[in-house]
PDB file of C-alpha atoms in Angstrom:
ATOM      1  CA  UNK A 575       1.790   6.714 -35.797  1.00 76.00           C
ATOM      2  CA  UNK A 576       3.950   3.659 -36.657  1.00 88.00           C
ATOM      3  CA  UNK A 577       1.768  -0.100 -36.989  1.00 89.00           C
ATOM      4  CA  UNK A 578       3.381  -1.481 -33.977  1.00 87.00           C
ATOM      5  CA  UNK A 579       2.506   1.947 -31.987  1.00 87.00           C
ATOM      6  CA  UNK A 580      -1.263   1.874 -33.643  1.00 89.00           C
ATOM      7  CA  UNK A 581      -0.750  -2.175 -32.488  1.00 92.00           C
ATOM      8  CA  UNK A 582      -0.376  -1.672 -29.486  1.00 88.00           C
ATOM      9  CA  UNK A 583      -2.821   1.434 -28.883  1.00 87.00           C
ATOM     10  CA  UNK A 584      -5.571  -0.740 -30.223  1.00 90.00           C
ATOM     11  CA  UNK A 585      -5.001  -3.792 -27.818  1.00 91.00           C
ATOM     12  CA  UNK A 586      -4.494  -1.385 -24.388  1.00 85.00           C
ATOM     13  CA  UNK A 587      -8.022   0.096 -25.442  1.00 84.00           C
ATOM     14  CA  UNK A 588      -9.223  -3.005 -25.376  1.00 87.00           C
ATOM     15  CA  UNK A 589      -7.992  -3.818 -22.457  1.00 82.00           C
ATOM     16  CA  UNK A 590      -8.444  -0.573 -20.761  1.00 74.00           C
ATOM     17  CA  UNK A 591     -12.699  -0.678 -21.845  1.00 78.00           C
ATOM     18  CA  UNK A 592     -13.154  -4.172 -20.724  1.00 76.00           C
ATOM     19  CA  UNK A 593     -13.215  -5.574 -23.999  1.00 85.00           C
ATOM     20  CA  UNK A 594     -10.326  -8.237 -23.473  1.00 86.00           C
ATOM     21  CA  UNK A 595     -10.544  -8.866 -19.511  1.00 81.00           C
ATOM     22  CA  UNK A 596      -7.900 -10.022 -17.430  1.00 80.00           C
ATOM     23  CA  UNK A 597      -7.006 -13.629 -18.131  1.00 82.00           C
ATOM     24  CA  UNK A 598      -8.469 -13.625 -22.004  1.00 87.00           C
ATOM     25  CA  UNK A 599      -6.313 -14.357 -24.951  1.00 90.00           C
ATOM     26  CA  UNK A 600      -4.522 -11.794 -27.361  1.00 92.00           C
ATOM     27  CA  UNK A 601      -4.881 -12.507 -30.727  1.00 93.00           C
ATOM     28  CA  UNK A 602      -2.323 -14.934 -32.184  1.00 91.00           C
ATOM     29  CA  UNK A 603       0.935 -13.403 -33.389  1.00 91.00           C
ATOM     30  CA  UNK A 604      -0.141 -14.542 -36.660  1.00 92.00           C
ATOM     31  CA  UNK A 605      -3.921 -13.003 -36.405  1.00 93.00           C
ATOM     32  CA  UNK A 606      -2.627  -9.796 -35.742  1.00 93.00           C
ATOM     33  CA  UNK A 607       0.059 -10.096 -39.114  1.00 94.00           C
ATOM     34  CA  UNK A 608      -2.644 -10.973 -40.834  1.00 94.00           C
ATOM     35  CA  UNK A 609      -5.171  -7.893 -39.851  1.00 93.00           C
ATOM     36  CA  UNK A 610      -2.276  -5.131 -40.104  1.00 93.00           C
ATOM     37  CA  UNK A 611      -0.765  -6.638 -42.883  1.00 93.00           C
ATOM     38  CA  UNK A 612       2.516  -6.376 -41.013  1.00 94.00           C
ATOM     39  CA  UNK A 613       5.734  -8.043 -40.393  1.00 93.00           C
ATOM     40  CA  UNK A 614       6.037 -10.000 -37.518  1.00 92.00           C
ATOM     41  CA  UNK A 615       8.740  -8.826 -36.067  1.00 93.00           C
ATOM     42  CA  UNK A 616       6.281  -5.908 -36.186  1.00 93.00           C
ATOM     43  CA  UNK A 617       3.654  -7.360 -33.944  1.00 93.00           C
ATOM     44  CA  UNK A 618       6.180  -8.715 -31.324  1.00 90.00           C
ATOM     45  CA  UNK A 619       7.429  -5.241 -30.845  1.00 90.00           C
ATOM     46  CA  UNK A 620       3.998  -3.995 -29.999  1.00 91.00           C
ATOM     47  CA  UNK A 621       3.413  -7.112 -27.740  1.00 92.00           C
ATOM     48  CA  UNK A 622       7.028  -6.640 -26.067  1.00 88.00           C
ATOM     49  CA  UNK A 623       6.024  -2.894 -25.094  1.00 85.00           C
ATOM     50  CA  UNK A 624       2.516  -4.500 -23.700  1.00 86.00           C
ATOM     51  CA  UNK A 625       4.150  -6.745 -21.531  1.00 85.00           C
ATOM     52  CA  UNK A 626       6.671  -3.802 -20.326  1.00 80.00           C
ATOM     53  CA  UNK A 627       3.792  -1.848 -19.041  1.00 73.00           C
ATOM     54  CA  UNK A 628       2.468  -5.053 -17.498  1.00 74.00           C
ATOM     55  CA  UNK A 629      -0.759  -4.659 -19.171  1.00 81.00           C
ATOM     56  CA  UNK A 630       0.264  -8.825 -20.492  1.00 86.00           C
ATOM     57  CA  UNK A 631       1.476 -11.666 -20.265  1.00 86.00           C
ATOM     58  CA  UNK A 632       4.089 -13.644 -23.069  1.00 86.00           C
ATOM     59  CA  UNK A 633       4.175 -17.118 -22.367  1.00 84.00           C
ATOM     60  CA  UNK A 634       6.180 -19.512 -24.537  1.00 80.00           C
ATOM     61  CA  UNK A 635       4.367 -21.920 -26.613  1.00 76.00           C
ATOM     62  CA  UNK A 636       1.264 -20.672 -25.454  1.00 83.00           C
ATOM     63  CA  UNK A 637       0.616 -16.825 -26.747  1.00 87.00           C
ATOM     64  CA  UNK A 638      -0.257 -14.205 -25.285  1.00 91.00           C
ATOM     65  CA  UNK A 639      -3.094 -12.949 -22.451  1.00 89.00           C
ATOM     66  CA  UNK A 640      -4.340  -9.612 -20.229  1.00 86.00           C
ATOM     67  CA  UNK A 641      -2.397  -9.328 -17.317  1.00 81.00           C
ATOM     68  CA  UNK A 642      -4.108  -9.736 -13.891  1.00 73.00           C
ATOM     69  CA  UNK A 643      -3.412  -6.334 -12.307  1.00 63.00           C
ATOM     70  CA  UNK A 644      -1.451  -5.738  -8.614  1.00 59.00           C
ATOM     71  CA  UNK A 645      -2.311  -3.742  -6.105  1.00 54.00           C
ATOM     72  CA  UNK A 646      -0.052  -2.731  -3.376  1.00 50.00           C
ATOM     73  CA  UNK A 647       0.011  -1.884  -0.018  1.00 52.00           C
ATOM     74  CA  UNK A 648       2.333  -0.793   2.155  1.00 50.00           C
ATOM     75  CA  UNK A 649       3.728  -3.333   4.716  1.00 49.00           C
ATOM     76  CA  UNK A 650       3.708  -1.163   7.705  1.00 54.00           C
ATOM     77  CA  UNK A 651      -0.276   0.303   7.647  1.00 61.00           C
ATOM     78  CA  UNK A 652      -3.129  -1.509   7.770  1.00 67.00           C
ATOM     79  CA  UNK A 653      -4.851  -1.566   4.187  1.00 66.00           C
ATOM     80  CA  UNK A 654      -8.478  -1.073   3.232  1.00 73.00           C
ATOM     81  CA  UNK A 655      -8.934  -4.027   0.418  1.00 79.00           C
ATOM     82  CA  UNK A 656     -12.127  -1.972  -0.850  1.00 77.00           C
ATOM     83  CA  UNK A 657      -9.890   0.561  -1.866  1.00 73.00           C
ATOM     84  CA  UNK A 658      -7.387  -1.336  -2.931  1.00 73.00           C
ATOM     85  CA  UNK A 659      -9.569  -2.839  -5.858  1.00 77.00           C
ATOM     86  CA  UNK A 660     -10.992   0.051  -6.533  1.00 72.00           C
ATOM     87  CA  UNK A 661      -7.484   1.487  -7.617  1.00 67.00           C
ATOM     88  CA  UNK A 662      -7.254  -1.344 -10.084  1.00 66.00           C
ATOM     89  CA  UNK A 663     -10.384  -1.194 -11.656  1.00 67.00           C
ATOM     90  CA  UNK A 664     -13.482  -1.645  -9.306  1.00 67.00           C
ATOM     91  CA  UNK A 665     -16.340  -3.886  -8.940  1.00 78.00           C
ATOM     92  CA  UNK A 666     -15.457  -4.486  -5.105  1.00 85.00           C
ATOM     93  CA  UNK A 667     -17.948  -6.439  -3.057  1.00 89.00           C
ATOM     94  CA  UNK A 668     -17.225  -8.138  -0.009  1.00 92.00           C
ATOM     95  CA  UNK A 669     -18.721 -12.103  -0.092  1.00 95.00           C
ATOM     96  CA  UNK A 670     -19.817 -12.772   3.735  1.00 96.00           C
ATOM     97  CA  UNK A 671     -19.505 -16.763   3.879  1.00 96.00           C
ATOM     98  CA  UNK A 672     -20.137 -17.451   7.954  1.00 96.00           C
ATOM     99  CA  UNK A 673     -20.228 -15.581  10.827  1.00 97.00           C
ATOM    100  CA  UNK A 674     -20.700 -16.999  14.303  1.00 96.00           C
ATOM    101  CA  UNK A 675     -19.391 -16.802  18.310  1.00 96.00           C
ATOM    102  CA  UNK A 676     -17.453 -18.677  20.121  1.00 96.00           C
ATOM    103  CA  UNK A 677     -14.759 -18.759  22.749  1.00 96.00           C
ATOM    104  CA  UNK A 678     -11.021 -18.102  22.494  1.00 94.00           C
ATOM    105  CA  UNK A 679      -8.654 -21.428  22.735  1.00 89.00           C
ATOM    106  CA  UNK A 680      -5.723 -19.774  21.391  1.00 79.00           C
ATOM    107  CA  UNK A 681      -3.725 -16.957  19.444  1.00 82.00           C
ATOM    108  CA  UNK A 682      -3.240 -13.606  21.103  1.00 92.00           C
ATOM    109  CA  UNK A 683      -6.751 -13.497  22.854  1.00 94.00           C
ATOM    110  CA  UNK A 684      -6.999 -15.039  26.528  1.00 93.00           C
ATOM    111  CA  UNK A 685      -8.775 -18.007  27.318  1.00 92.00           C
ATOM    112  CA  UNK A 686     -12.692 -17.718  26.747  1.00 93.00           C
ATOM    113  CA  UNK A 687     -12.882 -14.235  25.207  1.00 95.00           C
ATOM    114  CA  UNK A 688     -15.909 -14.216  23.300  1.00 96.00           C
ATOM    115  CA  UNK A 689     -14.816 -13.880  19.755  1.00 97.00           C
ATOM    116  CA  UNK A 690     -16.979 -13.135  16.755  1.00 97.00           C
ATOM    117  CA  UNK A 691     -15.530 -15.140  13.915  1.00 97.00           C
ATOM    118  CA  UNK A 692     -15.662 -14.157  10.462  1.00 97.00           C
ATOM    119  CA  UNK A 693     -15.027 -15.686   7.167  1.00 97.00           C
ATOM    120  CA  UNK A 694     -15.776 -14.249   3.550  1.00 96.00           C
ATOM    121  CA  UNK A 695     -13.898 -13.488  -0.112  1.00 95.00           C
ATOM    122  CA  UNK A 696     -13.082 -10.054  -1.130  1.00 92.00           C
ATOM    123  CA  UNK A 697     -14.154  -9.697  -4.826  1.00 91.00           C
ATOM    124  CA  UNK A 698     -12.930  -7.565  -8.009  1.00 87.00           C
ATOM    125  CA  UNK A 699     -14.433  -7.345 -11.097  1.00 83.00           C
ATOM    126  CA  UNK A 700     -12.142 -10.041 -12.506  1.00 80.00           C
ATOM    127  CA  UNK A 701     -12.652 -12.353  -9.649  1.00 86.00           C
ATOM    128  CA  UNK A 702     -11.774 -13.505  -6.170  1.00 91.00           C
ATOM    129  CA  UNK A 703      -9.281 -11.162  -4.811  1.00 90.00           C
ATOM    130  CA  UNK A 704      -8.859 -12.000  -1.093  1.00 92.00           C
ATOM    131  CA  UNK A 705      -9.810 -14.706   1.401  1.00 96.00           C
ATOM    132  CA  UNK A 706     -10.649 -13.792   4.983  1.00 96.00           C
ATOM    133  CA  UNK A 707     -10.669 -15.383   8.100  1.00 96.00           C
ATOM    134  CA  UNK A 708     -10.978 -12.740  10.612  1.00 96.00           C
ATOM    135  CA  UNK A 709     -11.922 -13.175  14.628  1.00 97.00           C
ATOM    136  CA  UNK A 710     -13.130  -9.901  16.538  1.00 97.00           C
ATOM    137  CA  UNK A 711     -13.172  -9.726  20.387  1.00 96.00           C
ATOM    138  CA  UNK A 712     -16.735  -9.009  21.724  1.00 96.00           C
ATOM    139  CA  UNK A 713     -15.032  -7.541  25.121  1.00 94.00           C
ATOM    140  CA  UNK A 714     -13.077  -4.848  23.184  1.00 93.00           C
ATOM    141  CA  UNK A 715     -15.720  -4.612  20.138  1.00 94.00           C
ATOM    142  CA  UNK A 716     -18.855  -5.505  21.591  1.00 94.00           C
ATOM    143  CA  UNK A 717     -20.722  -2.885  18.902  1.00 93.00           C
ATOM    144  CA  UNK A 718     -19.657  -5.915  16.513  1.00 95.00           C
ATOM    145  CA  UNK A 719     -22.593  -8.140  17.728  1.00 94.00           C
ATOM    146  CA  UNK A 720     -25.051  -6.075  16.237  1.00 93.00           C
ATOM    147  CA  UNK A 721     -23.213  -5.626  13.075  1.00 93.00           C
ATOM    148  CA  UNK A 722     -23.933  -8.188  10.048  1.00 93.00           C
ATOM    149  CA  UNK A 723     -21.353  -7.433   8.081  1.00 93.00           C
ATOM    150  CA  UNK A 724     -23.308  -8.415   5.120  1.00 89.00           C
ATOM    151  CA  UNK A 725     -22.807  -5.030   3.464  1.00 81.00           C
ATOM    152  CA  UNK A 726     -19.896  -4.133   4.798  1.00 86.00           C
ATOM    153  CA  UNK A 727     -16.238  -6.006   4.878  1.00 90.00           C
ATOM    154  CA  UNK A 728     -15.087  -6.813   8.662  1.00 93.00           C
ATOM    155  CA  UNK A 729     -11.923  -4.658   8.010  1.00 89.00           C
ATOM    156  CA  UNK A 730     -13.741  -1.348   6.813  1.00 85.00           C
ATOM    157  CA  UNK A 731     -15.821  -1.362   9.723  1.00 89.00           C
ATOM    158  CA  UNK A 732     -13.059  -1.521  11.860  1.00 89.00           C
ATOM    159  CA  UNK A 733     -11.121   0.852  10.592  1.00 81.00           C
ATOM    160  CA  UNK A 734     -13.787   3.296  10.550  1.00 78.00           C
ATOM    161  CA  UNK A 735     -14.996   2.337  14.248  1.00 82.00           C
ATOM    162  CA  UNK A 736     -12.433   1.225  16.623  1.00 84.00           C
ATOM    163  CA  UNK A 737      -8.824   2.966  17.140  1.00 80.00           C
ATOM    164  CA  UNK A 738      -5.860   0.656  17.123  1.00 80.00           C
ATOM    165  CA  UNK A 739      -2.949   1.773  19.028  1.00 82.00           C
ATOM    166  CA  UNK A 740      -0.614  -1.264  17.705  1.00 88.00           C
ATOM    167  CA  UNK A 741      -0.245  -4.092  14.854  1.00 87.00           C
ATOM    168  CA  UNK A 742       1.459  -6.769  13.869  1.00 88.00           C
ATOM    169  CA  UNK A 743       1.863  -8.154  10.513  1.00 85.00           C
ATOM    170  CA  UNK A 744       3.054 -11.572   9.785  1.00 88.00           C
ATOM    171  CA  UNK A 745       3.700 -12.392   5.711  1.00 87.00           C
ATOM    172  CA  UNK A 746       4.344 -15.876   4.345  1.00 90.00           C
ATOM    173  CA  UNK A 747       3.916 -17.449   0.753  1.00 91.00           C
ATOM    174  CA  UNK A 748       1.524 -20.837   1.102  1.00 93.00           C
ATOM    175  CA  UNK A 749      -0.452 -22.957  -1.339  1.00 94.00           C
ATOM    176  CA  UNK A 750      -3.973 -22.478  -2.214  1.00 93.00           C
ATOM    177  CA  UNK A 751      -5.480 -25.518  -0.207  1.00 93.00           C
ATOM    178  CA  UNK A 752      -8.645 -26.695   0.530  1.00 93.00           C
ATOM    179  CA  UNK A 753     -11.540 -24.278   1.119  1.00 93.00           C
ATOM    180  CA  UNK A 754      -9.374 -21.417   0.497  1.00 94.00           C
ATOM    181  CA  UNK A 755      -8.644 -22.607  -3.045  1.00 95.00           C
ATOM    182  CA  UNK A 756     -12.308 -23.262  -3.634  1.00 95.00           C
ATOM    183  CA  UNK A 757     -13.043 -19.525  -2.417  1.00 95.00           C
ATOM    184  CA  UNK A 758     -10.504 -17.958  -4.387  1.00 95.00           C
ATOM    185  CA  UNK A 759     -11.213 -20.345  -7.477  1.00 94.00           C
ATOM    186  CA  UNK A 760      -7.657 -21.510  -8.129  1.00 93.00           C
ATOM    187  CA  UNK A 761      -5.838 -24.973  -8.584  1.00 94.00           C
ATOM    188  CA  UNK A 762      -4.852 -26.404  -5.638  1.00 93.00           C
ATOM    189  CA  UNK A 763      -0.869 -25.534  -4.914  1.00 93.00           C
ATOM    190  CA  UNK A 764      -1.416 -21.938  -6.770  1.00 93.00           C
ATOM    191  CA  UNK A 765       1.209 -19.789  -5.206  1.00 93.00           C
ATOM    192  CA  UNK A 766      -0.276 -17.072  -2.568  1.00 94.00           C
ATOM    193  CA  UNK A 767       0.422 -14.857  -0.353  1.00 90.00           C
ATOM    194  CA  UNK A 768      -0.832 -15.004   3.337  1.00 92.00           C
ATOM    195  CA  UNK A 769      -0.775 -11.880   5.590  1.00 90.00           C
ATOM    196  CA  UNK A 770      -1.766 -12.931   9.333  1.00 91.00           C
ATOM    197  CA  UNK A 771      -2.276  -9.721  11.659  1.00 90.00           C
ATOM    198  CA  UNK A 772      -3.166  -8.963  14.808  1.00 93.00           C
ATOM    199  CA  UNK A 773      -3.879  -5.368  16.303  1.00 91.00           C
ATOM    200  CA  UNK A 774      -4.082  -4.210  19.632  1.00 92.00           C
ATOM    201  CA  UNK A 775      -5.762  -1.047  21.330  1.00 87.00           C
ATOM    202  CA  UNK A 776      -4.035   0.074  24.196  1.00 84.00           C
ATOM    203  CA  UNK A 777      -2.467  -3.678  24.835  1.00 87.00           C
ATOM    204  CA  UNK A 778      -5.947  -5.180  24.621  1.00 91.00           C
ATOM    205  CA  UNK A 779      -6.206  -7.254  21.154  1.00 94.00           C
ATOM    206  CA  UNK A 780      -8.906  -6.465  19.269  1.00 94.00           C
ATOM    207  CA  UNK A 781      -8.665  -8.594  16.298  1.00 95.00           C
ATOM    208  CA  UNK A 782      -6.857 -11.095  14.368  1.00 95.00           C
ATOM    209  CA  UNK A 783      -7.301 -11.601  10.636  1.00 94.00           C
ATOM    210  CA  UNK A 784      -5.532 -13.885   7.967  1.00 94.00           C
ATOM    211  CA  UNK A 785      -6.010 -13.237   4.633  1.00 93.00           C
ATOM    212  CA  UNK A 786      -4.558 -15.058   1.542  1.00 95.00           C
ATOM    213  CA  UNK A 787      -4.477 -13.434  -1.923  1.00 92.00           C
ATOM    214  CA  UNK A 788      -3.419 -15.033  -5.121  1.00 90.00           C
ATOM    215  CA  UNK A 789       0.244 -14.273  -5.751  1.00 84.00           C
ATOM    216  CA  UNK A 790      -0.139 -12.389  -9.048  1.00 78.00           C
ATOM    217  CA  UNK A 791      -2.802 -10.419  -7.409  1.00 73.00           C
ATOM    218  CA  UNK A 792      -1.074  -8.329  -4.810  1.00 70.00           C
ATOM    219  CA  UNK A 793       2.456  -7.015  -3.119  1.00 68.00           C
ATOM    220  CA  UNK A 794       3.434  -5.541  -0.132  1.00 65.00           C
ATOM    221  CA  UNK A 795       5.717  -2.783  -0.075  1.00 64.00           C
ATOM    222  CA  UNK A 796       7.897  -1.069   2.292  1.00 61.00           C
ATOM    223  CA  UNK A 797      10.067   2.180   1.533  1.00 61.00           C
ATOM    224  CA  UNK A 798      12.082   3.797   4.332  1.00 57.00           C
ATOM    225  CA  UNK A 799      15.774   5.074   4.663  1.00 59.00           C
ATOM    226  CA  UNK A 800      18.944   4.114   6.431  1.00 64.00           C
ATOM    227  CA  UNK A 801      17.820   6.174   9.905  1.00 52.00           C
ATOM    228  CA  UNK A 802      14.219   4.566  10.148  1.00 47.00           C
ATOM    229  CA  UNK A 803      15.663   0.911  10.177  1.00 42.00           C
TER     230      UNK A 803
END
């Protein structure tokens, strides 16, 4: 094995065990000369191939640190967060923060639908993943009542109780403001990512969520053909 392929091999198992978690500092350039008794040109190859697999991040002036890692979903189904963090590593637990009734005023429900409204923070291992603000109707969910969703994220439970017949997804980048950037433990003005979305069963809504997610956190992805525009 060559010393910038043993470099590297080293540093992904330490990322890859937990050792070095997401957001913690690589070794200086110079550290890592020093302990392989390398050239340096040496070291930034094995750095450059880290950052190719996007297991880092190079920034100038400032060295090196673990990459946060991305999850995707796919912009036309409705995605389970749970399992979403669990494909990047685990530790999911969903954070409920309030949950209370009250009556619509506006948004896709009528006029005095009684709404359950629910906020709370997704969570990975490595931190706040999502923020949710979600609203449920009580007329088309009314098994929602009884439900705490203190063990159990607003979105699973849905998914694995009620049938939608039709969504729609509505993506936007915003700044972390506020509460949101509180929840999600980031500087205010941090770039994010805010998918709003509303589904219906059988042209009755049934819910409306918006949920923000850090920008380095998560993408959206859609993959179709000419014939399926």
């Amino acid at each position: 094995m060559t010393i910038d392929a043993r470099i590297r091999a080293d540093l992904e198992n330490r990322i890859r065990s937990g050792e070095l978690r997401p957001g913690a500092r690589i070794p200086f350039e110079h550290e890592l000369v020093a302990h392989y008794g390398c050239a340096r040109a040496t070291v930034g190859k094995a750095l450059a191939s880290l950052a190719r697999a996007g297991l880092i991040e190079r920034r100038r002036k400032a060295g090196s640190f673990v990459a946060h890692p991305h999850s995707e979903a796919a912009v036309l189904d409705i995605p389970d967060i749970g399992a979403a963090v669990a494909a990047r590593g685990g530790g999911y637990r969903f954070e409920l923060i309030a949950r209370l009734e009250e009556k619509a005023a506006a948004g896709p429900f009528a006029a005095n639908t009684a709404l359950l409204h629910i906020e709370g923070v997704h969570h990975a291992i490595d931190g706040p993943f999502a923020h949710e603000l979600r609203w449920i109707s009580l007329t088309a969910v009314p098994d929602a009542r009884d439900e705490s969703f203190e063990s159990v994220a607003p979105g699973i439970w849905l998914l694995d109780h009620v049938p939608w017949s039709e969504a729609e997804h509505r993506i936007s980048a915003v700044g972390a403001i506020g509460d949101v950037a509180a929840r999600l433990e980031l500087p205010r003005g941090t770039p994010c990512l805010r998918l709003g979305r509303t589904t219906w069963r059988n042209g009755e809504p049934v819910t409306h969520v918006r949920q923000t997610f850090p920008g380095d956190r998560y993408d959206l992805v859609a993959r179709f053909t000419p014939a399926g525009r």
